[in-house]
Short mmCIF file of C-alpha atoms and ligand atoms in Angstrom, two decimals:
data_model
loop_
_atom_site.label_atom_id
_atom_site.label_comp_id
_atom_site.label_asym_id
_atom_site.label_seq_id
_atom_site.Cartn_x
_atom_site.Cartn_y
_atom_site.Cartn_z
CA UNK A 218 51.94 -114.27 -78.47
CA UNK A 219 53.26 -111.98 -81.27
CA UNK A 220 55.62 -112.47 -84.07
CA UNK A 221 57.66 -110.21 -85.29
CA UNK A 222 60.58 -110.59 -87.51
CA UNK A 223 63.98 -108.88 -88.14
CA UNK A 224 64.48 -108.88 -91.77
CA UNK A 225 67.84 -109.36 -93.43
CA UNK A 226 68.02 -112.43 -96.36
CA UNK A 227 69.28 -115.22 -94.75
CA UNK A 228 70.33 -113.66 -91.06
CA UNK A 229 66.53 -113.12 -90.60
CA UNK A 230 64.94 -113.87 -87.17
CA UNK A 231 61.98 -113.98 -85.62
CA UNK A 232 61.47 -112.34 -82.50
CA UNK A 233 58.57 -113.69 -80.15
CA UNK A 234 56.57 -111.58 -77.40
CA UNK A 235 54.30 -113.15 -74.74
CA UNK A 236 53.58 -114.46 -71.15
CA UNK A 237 55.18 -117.51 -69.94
CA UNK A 238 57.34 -117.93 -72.99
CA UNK A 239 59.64 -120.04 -71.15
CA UNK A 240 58.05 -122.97 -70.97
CA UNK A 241 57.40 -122.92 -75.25
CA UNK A 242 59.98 -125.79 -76.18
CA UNK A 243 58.23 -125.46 -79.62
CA UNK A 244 60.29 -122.13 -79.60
CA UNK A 245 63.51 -122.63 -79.01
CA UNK A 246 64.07 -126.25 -80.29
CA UNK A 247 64.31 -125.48 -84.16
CA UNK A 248 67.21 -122.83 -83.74
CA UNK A 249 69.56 -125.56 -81.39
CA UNK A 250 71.61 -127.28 -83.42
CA UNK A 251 73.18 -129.50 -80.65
CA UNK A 252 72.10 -131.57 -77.15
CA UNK A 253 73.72 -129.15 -75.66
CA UNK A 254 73.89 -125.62 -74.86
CA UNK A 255 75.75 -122.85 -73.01
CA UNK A 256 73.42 -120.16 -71.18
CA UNK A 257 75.16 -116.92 -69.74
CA UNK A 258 73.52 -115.54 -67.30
CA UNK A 259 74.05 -114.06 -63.87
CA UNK A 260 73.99 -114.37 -60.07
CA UNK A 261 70.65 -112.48 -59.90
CA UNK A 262 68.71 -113.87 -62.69
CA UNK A 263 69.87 -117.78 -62.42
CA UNK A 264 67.58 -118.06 -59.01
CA UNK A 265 65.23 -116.95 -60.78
CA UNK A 266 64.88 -118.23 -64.17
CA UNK A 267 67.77 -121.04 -64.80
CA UNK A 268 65.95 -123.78 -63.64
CA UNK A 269 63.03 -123.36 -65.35
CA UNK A 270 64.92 -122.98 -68.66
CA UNK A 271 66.65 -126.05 -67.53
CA UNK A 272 63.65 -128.14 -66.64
CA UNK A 273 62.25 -127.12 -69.99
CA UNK A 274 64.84 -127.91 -72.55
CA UNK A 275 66.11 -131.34 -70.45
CA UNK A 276 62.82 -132.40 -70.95
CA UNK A 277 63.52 -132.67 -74.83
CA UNK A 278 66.94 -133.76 -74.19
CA UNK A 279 68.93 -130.32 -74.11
CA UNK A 280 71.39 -130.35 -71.54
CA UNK A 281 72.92 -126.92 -70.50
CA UNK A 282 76.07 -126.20 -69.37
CA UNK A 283 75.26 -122.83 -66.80
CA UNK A 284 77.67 -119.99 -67.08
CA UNK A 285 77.12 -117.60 -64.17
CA UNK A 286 78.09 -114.26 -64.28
CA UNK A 287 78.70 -111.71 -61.56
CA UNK A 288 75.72 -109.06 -61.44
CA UNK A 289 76.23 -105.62 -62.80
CA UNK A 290 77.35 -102.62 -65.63
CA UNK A 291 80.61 -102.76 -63.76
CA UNK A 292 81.54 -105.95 -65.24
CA UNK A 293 80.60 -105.96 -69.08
CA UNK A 294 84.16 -105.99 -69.18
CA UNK A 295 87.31 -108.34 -70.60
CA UNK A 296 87.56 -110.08 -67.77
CA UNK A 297 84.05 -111.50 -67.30
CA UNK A 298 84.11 -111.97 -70.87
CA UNK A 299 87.34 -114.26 -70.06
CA UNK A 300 85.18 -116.19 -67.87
CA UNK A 301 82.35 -117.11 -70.65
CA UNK A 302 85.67 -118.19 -72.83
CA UNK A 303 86.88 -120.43 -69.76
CA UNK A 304 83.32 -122.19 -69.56
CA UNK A 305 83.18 -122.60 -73.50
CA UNK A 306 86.80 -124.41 -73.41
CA UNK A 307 86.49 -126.39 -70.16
CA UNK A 308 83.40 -128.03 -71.31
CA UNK A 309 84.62 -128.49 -74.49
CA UNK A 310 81.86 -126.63 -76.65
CA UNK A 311 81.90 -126.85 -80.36
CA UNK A 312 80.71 -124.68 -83.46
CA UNK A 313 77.11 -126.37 -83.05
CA UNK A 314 77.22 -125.42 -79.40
CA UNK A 315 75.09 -122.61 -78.71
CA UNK A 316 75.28 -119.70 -76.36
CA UNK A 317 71.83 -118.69 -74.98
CA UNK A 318 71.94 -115.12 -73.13
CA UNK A 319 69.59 -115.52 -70.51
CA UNK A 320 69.39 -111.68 -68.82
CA UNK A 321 69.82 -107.87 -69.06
CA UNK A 322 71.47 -105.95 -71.72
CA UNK A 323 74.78 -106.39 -69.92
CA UNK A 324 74.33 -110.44 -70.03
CA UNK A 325 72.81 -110.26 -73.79
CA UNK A 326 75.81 -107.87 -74.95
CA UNK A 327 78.79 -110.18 -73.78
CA UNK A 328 77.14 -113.29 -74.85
CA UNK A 329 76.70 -111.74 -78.19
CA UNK A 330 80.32 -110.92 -78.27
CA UNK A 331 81.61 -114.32 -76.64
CA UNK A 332 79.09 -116.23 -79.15
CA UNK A 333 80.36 -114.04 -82.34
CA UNK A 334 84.68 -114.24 -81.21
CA UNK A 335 84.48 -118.29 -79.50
CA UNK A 336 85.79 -120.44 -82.61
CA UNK A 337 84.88 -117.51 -84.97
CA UNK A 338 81.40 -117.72 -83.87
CA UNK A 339 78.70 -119.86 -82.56
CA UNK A 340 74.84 -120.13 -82.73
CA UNK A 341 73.71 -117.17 -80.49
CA UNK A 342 70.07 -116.99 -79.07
CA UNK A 343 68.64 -114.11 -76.62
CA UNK A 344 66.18 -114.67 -74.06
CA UNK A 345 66.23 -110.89 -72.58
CA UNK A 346 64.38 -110.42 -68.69
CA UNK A 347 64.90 -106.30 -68.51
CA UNK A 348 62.48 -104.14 -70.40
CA UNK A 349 65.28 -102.57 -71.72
CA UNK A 350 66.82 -106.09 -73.40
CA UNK A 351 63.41 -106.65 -74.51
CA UNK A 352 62.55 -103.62 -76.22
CA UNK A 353 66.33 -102.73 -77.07
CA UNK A 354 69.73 -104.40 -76.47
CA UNK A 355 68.40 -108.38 -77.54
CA UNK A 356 67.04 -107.07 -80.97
CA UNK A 357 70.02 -105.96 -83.61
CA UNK A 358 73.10 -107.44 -82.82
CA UNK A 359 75.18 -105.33 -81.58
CA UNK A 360 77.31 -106.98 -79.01
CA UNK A 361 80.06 -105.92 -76.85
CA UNK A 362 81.94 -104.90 -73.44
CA UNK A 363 83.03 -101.67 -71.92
CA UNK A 364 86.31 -100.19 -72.05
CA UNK A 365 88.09 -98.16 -68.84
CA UNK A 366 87.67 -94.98 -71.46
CA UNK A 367 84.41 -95.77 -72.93
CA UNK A 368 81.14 -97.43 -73.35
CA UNK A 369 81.12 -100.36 -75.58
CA UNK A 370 84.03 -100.02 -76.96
CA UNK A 371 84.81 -103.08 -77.69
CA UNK A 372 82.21 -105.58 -79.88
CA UNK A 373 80.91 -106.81 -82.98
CA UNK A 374 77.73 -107.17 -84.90
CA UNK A 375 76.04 -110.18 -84.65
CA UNK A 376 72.89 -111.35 -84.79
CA UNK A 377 70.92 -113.86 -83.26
CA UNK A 378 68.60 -116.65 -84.07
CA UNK A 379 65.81 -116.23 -82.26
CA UNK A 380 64.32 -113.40 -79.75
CA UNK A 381 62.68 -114.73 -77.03
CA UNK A 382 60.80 -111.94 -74.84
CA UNK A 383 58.91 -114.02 -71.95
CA UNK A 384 56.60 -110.59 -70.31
CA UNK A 385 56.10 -113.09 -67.12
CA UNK A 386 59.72 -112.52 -66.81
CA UNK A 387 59.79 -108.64 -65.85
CA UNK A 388 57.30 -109.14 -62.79
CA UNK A 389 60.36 -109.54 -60.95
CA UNK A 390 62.19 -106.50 -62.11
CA UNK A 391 62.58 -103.57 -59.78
CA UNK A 392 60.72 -100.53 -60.35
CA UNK A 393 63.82 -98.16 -61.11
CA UNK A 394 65.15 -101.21 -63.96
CA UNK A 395 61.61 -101.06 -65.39
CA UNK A 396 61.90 -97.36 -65.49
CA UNK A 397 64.84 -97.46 -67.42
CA UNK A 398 63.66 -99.44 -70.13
CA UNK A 399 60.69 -97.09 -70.81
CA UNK A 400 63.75 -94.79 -71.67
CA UNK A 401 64.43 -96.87 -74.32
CA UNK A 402 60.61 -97.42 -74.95
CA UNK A 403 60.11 -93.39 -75.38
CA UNK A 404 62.92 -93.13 -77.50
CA UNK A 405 61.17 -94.91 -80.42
CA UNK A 406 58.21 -92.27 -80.41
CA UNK A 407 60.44 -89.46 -80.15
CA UNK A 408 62.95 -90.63 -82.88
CA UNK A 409 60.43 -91.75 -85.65
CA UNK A 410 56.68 -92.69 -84.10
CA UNK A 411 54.83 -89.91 -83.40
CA UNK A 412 51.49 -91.68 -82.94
CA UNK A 413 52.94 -94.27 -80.47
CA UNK A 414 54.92 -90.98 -78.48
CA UNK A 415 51.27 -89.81 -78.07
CA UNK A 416 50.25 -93.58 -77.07
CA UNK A 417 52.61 -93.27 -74.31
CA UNK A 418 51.61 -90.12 -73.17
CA UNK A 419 48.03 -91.77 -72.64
CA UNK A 420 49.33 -95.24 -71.26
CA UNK A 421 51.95 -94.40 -69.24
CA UNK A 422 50.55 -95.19 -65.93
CA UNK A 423 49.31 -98.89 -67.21
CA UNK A 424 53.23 -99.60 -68.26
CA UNK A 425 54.21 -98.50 -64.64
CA UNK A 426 51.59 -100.80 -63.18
CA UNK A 427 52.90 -103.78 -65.60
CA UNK A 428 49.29 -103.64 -67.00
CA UNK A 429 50.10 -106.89 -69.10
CA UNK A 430 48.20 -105.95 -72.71
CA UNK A 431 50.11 -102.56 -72.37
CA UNK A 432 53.42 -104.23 -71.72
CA UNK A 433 52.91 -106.65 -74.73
CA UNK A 434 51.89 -103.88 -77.17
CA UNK A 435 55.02 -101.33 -75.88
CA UNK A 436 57.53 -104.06 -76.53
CA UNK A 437 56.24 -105.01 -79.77
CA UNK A 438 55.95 -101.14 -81.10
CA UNK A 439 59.57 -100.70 -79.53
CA UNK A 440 60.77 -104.40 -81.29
CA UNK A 441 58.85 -103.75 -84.78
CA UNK A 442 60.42 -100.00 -84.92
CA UNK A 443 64.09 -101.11 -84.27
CA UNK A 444 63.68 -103.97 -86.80
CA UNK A 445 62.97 -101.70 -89.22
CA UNK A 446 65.59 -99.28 -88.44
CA UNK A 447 67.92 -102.59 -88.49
CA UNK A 448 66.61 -104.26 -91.98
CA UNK A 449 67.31 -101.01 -93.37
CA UNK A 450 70.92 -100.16 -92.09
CA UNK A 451 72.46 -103.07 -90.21
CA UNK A 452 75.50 -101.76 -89.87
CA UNK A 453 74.79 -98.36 -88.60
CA UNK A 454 76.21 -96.37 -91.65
CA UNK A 455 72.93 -93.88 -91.25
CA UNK A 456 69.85 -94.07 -90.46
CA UNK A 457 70.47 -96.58 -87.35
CA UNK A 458 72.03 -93.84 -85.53
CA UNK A 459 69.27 -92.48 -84.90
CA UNK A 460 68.35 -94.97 -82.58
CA UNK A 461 71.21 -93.78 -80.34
CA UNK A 462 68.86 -90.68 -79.72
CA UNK A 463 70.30 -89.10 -76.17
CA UNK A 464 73.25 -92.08 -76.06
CA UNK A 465 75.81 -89.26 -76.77
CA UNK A 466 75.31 -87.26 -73.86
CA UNK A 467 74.23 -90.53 -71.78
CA UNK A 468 77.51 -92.36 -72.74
CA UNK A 469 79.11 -89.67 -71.35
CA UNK A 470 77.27 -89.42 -67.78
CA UNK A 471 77.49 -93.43 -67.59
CA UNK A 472 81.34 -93.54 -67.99
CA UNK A 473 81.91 -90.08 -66.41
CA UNK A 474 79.75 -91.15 -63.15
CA UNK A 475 81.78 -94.98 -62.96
CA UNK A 476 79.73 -97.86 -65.09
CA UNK A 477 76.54 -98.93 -62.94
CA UNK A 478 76.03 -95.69 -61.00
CA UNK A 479 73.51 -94.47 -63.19
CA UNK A 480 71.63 -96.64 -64.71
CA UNK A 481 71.75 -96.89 -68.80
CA UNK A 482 68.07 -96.17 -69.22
CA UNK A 483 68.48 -93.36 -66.92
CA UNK A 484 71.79 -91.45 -69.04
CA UNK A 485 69.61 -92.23 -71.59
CA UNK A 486 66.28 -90.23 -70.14
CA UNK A 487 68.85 -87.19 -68.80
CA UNK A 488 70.94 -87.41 -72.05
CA UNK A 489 67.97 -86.91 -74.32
CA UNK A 490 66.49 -84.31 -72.63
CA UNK A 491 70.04 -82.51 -73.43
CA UNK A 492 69.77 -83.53 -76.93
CA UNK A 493 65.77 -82.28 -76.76
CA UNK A 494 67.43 -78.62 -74.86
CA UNK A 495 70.08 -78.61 -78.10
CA UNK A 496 67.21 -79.20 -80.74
CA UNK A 497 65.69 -76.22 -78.93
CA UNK A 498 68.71 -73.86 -79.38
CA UNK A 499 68.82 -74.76 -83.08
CA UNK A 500 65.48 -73.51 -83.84
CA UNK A 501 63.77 -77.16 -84.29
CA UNK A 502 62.10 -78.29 -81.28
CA UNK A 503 59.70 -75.53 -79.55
CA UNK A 504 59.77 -74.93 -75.55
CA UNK A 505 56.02 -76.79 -75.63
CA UNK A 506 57.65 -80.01 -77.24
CA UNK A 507 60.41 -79.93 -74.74
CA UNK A 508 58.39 -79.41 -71.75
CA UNK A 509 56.13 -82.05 -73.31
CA UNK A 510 59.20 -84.04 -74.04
CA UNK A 511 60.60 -83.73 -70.37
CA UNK A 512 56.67 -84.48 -68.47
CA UNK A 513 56.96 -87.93 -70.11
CA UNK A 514 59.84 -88.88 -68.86
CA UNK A 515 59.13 -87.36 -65.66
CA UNK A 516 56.30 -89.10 -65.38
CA UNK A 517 58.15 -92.13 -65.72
CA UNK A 518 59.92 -91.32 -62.93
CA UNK A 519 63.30 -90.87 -64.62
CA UNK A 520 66.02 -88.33 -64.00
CA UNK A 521 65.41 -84.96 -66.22
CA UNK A 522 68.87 -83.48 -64.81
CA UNK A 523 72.09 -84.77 -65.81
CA UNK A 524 74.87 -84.68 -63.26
CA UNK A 525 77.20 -82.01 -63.36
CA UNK A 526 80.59 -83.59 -64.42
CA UNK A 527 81.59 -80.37 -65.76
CA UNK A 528 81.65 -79.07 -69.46
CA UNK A 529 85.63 -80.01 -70.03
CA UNK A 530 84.64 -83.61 -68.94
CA UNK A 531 81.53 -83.86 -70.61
CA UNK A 532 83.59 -82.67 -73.69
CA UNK A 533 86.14 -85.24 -73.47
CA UNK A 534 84.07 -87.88 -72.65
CA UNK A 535 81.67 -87.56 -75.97
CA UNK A 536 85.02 -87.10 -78.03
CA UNK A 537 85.58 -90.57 -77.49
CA UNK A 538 82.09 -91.74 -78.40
CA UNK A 539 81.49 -93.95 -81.74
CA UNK A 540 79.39 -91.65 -83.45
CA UNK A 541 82.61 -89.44 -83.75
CA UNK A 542 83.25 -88.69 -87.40
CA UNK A 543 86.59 -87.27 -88.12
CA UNK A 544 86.93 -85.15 -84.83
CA UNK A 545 83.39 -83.67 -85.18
CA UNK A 546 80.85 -85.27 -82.67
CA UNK A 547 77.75 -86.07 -84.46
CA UNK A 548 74.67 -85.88 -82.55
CA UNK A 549 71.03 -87.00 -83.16
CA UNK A 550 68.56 -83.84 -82.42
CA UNK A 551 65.21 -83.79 -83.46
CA UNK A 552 63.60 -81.75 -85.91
CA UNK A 553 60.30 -82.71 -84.30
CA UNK A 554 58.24 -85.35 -81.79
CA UNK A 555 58.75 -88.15 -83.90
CA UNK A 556 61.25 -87.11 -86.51
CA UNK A 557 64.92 -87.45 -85.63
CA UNK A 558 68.31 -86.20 -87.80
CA UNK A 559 71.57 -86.73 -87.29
CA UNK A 560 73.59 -83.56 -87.43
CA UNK A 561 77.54 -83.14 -87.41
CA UNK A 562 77.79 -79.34 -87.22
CA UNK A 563 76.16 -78.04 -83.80
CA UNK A 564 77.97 -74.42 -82.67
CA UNK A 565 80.40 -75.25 -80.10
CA UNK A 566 78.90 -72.12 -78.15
CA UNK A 567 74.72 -73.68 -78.00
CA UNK A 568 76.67 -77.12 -76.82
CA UNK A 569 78.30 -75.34 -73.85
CA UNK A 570 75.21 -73.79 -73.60
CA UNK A 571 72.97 -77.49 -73.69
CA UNK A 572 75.90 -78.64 -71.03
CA UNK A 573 75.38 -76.13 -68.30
CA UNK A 574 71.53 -75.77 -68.58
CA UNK A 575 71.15 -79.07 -68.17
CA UNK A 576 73.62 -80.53 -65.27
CA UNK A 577 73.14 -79.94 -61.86
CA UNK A 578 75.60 -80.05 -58.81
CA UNK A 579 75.33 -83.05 -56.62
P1 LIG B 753 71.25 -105.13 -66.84
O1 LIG B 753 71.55 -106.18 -67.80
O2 LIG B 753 72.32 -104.68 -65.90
O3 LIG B 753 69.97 -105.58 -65.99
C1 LIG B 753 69.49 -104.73 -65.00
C2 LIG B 753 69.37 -105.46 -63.64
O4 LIG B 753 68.21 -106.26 -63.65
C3 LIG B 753 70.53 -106.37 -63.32
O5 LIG B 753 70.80 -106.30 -61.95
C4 LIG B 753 69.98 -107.74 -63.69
O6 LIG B 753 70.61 -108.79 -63.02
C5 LIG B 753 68.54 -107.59 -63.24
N1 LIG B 753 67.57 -108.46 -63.90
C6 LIG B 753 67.54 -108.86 -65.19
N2 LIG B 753 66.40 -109.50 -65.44
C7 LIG B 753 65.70 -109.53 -64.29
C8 LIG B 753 64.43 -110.03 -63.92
N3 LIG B 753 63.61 -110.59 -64.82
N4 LIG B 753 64.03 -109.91 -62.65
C9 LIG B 753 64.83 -109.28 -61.74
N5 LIG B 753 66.01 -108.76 -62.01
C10 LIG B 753 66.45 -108.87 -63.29
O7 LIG B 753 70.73 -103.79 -67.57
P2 LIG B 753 69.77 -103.54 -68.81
O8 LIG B 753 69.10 -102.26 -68.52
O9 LIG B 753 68.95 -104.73 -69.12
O10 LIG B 753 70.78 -103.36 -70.02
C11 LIG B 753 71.70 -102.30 -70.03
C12 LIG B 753 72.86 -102.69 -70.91
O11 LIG B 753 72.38 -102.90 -72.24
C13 LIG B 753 73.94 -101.63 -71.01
O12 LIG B 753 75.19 -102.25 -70.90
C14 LIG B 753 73.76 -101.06 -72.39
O13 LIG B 753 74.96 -100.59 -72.93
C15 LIG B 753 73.24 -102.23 -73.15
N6 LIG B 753 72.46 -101.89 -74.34
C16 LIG B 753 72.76 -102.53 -75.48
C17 LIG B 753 72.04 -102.27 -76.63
C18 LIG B 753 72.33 -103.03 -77.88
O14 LIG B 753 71.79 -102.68 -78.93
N7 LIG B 753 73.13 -104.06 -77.83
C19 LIG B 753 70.97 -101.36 -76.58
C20 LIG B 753 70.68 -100.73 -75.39
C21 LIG B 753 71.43 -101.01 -74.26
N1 LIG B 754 70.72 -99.35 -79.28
C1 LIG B 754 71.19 -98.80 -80.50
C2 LIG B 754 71.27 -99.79 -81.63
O1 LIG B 754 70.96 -100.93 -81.49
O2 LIG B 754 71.65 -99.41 -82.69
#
């Protein structure tokens, strides 16, 4: 098992990556306050992985109070969220009572929200089961839901207590949700990791196979990169943005296409390879780094072609994205493989140009 740890004074955390993590008591039990605790999770994952949470924290007295979620994007949403807050109230939880997150990004983002707005906020712990939560969405704090006219929308920063990233738990992942969390996974070589970029590029066919040492050491490159980035800006007043390498563009195709067509790790893949195309026009990237850019992604089997909402859509959709500073979209190009800026001043006319080169019909 590895230990890593998200550094910020007294909201520090450890995060902990290994096999079979769920049955470590010794883990968990120092960050529960209470006998008993609330775990979110959903109609896919419970089968799966309730009971043995259950079976492990009963046996030093925990009981847990299950809050289960309907599956899918398609409902990070107020309404769910209204059903976490109905659990919470019905059973009487109190400030000591925490909420454990026990899922995907969707599950980990509105049981960070629920845990930071219930009572003004509750203990919140994350025990992420996607790639992506593992190597992403569990480690930060930023919680949330979706809004009809945009992606998280809608949230808070929060942080939890404790990471827990069981590997054991993504054998039972499907293929297409593991590929979208090496999205996530090549986004931390392109955006500041050069050296692991070019570790992908040689390991890429162990990750697909869930080749278990090359699982463990992808997460914990991914984790100990976005705990830097987070140490360093919390908040996201500069240098986390850059984590949100290809989110501009992807926010756009997972709202424009209806939340849970495509996949978030797959707007992701097709939305950096329009930020990669942009970089291009602007002189940074060369056609070699693109191409290079675009065979790993391919190789990970994810979608290089964004779908063709058209421009006007596209336009509309990004205006509404966070990382909108006073009307101007700001996007986050790279100067290089491993070295990402934010910029704030692209020409409307290489945009248009990005948009069309890189949607296709269908
Ligand atoms: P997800 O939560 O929808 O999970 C993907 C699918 O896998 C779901 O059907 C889920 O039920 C299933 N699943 C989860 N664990 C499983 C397991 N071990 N075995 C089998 N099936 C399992 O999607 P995701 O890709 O994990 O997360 C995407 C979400 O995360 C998006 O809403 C995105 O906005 C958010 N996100 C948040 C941050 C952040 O910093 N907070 C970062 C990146 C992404
Ligand atoms: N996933 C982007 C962030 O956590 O800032």
């Amino acid at each position: 098992m590895q230990t890593l740890t998200v550094g910020l004074a007294e909201r520090s955390y450890p995060i902990y990556i290994g096999s079979d993590l769920l049955a470590c008591a010794e883990l968990l039990l120092p960050h529960l306050p209470s006998k008993k605790a609330a775990v979110v999770t959903n109609t896919t994952v419970a089968p799966l992985y309730l009971e043995p949470l259950r079976t492990m924290l009963q046996a030093h007295g925990v009981d847990i109070i299950p809050v289960i979620l309907p599956d899918g994007e398609q409902y990070k949403n107020a309404e769910t969220l209204g059903l976490i807050y109905d659990a919470l109230l019905s059973h009487r939880c109190e400030r000591t009572t925490p909420l454990i997150a026990l899922g995907g990004g969707v599950i980990g983002d509105m049981t960070g929200y629920a845990a930071a707005t219930y009572l003004r906020g509750v203990p919140f712990i994350q025990i992420p089961t996607t790639l992506l939560a593992q190597v992403d969405s569990s480690v930060g704090g930023k919680t949330g839901i979706n809004h009809p006219l945009g992606k998280n929308m809608i949230g808070a920063f929060y942080q939890p207590q404790v990471v827990l990233a069981d590997i054991t738990t993504l054998n039972t992942l499907t293929d297409q949700e593991l590929r979208a969390g090496i999205a996530e996974v090549i986004k931390y070589g392109l955006i500041r990791d050069l050296p692991f970029f070019e570790w992908l590029e040689k390991n890429m066919e162990k990750l697909l196979a869930r080749d278990a040492d090359a699982l463990q050491y992808a997460i914990a490159r991914s984790c100990q990169n976005k705990a830097e980035v987070v140490a360093a800006d919390e908040r996201e007043n500069g240098e986390r943005a850059l984590l949100n390498l290809g989110h501009t563009f992807g926010h756009a195709i997972e709202t424009g296409m209806g939340y849970g067509a495509w996949l978030h790790g797959e707007a992701v893949a097709a939305g950096t390879i329009m930020a990669a195309d942009l970089s291009c026009r602007l002189g940074w990237l060369n056609k070699e780094d693109v191409n290079r850019i675009q065979s790993l992604f391919q190789r990970a089997d994810l979608p290089i072609v964004a779908p063709d909402l058209g421009v006007e859509k596209y336009l509309q959709l990004m205006g509404l994205d966070k990382k909108v500073v006073g009307g101007k979209i700001r996007f986050v190009l790279l100067k290089s493989i491993g070295n990402a800026v934010i910029c704030g001043n692209v020409e409307p006319e290489l945009l248009l140009q990005t948009l069309v080169a890189n949607s296709a019909h269908g």
